[in-house]
XYZ file of C-alpha atoms in Angstrom:
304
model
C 3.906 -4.740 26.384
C 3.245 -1.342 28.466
C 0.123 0.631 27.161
C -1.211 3.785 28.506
C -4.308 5.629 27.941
C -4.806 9.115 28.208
C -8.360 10.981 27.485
C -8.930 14.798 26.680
C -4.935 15.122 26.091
C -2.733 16.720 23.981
C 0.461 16.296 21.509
C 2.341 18.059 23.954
C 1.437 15.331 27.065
C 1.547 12.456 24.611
C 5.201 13.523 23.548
C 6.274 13.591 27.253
C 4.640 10.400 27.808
C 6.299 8.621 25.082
C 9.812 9.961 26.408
C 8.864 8.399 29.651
C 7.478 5.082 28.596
C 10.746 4.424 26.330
C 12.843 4.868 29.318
C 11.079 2.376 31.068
C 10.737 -0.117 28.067
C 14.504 0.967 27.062
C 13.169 1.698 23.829
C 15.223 4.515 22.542
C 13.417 6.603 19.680
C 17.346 6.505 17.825
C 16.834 3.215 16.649
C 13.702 4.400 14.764
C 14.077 4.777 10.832
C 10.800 6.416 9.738
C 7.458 7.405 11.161
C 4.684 5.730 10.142
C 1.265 7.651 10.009
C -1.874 5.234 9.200
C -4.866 7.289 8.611
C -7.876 4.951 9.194
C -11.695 4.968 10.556
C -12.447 2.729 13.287
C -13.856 -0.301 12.372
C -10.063 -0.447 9.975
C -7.665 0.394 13.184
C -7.298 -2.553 14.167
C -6.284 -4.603 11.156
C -4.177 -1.342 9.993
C -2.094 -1.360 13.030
C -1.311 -4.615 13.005
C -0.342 -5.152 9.667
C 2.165 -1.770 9.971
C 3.364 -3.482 13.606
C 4.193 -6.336 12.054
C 5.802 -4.397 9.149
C 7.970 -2.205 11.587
C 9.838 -5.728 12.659
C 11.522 -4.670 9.519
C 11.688 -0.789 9.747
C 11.626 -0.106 13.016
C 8.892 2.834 13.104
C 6.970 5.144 15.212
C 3.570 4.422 14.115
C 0.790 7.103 14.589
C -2.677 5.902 13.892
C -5.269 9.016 13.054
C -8.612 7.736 13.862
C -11.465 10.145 12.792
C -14.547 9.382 15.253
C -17.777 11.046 15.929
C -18.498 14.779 14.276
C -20.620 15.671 16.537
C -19.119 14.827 19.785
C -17.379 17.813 21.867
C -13.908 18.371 20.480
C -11.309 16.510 22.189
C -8.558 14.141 22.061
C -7.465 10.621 23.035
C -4.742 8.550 22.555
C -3.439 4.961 23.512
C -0.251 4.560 23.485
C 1.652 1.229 23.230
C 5.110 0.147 23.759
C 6.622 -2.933 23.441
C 3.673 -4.801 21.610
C 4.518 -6.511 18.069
C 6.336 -3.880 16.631
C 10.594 -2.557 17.674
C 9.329 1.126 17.804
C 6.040 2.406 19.257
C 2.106 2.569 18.682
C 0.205 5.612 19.242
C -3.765 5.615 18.619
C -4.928 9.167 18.295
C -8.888 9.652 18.149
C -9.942 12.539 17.398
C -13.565 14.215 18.554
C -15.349 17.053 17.063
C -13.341 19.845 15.233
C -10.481 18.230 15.562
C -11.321 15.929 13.149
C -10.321 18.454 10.362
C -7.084 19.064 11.805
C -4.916 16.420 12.588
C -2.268 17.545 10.854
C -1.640 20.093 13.612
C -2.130 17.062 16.132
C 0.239 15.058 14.472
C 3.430 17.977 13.906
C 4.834 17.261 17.471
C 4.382 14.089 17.899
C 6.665 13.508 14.310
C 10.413 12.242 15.217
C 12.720 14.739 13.960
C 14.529 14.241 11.013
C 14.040 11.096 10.055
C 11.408 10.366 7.116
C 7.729 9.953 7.155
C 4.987 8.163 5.377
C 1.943 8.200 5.158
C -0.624 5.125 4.398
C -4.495 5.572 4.009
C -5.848 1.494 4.255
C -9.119 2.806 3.493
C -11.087 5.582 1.272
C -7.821 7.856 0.177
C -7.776 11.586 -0.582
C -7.830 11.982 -4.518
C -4.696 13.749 -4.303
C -3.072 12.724 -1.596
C 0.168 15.178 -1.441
C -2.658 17.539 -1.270
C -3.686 16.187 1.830
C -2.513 18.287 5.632
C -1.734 15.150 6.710
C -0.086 13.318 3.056
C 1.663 16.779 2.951
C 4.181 15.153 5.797
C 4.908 12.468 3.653
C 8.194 11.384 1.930
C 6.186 8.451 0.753
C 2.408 8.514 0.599
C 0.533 4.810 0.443
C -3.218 4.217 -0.665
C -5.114 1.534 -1.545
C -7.513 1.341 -4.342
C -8.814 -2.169 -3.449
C -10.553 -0.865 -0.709
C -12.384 1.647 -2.568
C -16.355 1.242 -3.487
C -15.055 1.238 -7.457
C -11.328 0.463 -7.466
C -10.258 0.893 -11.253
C -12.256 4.284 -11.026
C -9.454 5.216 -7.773
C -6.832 3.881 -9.686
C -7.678 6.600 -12.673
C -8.276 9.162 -10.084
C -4.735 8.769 -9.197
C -3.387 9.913 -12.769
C -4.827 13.594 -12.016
C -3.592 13.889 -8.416
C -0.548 12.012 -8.869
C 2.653 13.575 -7.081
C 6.675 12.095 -6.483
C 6.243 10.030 -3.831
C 2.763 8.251 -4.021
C 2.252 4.625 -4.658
C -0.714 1.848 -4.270
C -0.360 -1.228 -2.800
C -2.893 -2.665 -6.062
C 0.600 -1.774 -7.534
C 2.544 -3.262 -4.928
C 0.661 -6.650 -5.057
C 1.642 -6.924 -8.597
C 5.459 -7.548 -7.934
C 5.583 -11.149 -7.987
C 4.258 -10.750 -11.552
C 5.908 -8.156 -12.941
C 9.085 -10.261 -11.722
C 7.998 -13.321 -13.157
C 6.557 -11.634 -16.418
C 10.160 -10.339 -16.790
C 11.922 -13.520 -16.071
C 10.150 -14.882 -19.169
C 11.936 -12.972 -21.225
C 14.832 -13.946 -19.982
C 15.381 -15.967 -23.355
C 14.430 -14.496 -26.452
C 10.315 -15.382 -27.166
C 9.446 -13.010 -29.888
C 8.317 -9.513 -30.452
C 4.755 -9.688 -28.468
C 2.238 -7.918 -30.657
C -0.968 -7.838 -27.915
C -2.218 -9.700 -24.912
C -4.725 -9.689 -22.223
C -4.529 -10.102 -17.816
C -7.104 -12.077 -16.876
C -9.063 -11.124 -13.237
C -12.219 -11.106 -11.086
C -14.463 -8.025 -12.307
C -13.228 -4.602 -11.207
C -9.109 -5.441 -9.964
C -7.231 -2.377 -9.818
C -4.191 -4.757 -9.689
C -5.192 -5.975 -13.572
C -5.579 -2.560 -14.336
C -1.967 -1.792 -13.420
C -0.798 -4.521 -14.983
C -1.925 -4.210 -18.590
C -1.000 -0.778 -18.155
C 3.026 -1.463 -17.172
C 2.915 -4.480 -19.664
C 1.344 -2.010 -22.448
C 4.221 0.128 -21.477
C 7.072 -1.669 -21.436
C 5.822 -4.048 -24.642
C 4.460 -1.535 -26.397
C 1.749 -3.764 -27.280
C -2.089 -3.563 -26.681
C -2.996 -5.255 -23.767
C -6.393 -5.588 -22.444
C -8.304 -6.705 -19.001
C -10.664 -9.730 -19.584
C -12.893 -11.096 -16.746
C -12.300 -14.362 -15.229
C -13.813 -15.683 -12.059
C -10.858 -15.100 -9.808
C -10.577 -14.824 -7.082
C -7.922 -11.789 -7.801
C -5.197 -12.186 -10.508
C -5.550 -15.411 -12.808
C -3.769 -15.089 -15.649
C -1.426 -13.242 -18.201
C -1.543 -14.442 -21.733
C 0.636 -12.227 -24.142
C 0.840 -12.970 -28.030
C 4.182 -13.195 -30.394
C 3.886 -11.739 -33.639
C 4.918 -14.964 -34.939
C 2.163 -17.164 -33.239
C 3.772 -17.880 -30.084
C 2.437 -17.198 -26.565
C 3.970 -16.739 -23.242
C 1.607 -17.451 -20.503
C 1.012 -17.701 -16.366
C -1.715 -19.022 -14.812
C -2.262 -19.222 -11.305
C -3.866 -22.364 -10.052
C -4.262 -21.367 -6.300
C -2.564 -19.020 -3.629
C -0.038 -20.204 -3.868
C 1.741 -21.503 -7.349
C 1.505 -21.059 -11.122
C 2.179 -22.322 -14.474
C 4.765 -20.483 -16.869
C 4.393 -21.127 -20.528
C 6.498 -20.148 -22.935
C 7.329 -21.149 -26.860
C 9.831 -23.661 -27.229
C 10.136 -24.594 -23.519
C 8.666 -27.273 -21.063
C 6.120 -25.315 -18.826
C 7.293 -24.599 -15.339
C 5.519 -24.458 -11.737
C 6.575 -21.454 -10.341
C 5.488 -20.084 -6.792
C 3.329 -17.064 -6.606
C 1.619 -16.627 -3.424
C -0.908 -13.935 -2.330
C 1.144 -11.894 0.436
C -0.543 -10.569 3.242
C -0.876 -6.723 3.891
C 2.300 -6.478 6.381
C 4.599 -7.703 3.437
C 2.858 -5.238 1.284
C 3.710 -2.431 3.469
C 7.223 -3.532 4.100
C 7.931 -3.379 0.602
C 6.718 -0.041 -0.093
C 8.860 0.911 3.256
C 11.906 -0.537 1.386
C 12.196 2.503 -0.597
C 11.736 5.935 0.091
C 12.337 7.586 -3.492
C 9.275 8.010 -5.627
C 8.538 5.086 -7.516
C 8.479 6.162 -11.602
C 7.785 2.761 -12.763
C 4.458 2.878 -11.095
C 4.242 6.562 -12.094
C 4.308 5.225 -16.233
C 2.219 2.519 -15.491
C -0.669 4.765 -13.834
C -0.985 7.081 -16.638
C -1.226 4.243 -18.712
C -4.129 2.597 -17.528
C -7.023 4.665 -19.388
C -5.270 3.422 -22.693
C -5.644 -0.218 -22.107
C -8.561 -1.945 -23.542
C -11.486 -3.067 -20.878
C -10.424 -1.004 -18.129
């Protein structure tokens, strides 16, 4: 791994730098397929990073971490910049002092590879519309994270508002595994499903989500009941004709299926860690209008 620090600098010296640290590392910027820009606070950085290093095995990146620090400390600028470490493409930490604070977007328009895409991913406290953003404005693809929010289901319903093509949650993303499994149970023919409810810990954007896209696609009133978690626990959804097609998740790790007329099943539905979250969202590139239905859905479901 070759890292270099550089205090009081600029985009311009950073870009130069980069060129000549990639020629040492033969790293060529060619093989990169998107830039990553992680907009973060300090005491998130490090987690942040990692998770998008370890995503960018997959999607080879440049990854530019925008790292607000202290207001009230003379304007200035300094970066880290890694090569070689974790990830195929390259790391650059950019702190920013002062002023500068409010403009990173202008800190961050030279150091952007040309014409491949970018996105953008906020692991913390998100702008409320995040297209809106200077910096989301770059973004192909623009990532939040209501989980890490002080009320999640609230920043899940602030989405609806400042929803744009192109942005996506990963409280959404960590729902796959059960919107694929919830779909696989209707694989064979169970009955017309006339309401239902997701069962979670208190306040889970994720059950939020997932009423909402089962609401939607059943057409059915589903609702979010309270368990004692932790996360995700269960999905119970009710035939017209008495039946019910049910998952519960024991650990995380597996689950039960349920369904009328069949044996239950153990199925395998693990809790994936932030890197795999990313990666999926990195998979695609065009805006996501499942998770746009399911979104302005959610204030229609019962107990959110």
């Amino acid at each position: 791994m070759t890292s270099f620090l550089m205090g009081s600098t600029t985009a311009s010296d950073i870009s130069s730098q980069l060129t000549r640290l990639r020629h040492q590392v033969g790293a060529p910027a060619v093989g990169m397929v998107l830039t990553l820009v992680v907009v973060c606070d300090e005491s998130r950085q490090y987690d942040a990073v990692r998770a998008a290093s370890e995503a960018s095995r997959e999607h080879p990146s440049r990854i530019l971490a925008v790292i607000p620090r202290e207001r009230e400390e003379p304007t200035r600028l300094d970066a880290e910049i890694r090569v070689g470490e974790l990830t195929t493409g390259e790391v650059v930490l950019l702190r920013m002092y002062g002023e500068l604070r409010d403009h990173a977007d202008s800190v961050l328009s030279p150091l952007l590879l040309p014409d491949i895409p970018v996105v953008v991913w906020w692991p913390g406290e998100a702008p409320q519309s995040p297209a809106k953003d200077p910096v989301g404005a770059y973004g192909q693809r623009r990532i939040t994270d209501a989980r890490s929010s002080r009320d999640s289901v609230a920043a899940v319903k602030s989405r609806i508002d400042g929803y744009s093509p192109g942005d996506t949650d990963l409280a959404w993303t960590r729902i796959t595994p059960w919107r694929s499994l919830l779909a696989a149970a209707f694989d064979l023919p169970v009955g017309r499903v006339a309401d239902g409810f997701v069962e979670a810990e208190p306040d889970h954007p994720s059950a939020a989500l997932l009423a909402a896209w089962l609401s939607e696609r059943l057409d059915a009133p589903i609702a979010v009941h309270e368990s004692k978690g932790p996360g995700l626990t269960a999905v119970r959804l009710h035939t017209a004709d008495g039946g019910e097609v049910r998952i519960e998740r024991h650990d995380s790790r597996t689950a039960t299926l349920s369904r009328p007329g069949q044996p239950d099943r153990h199925v395998a539905l693990a809790r994936r860690p932030t890197s795999d979250l990313l990666a999926e969202e990195l998979r695609r590139l065009d805006p996501d209008q499942i998770y746009e239905r399911a979104i302005k859905q959610v204030t229609t479901c019962h107990g959110v």
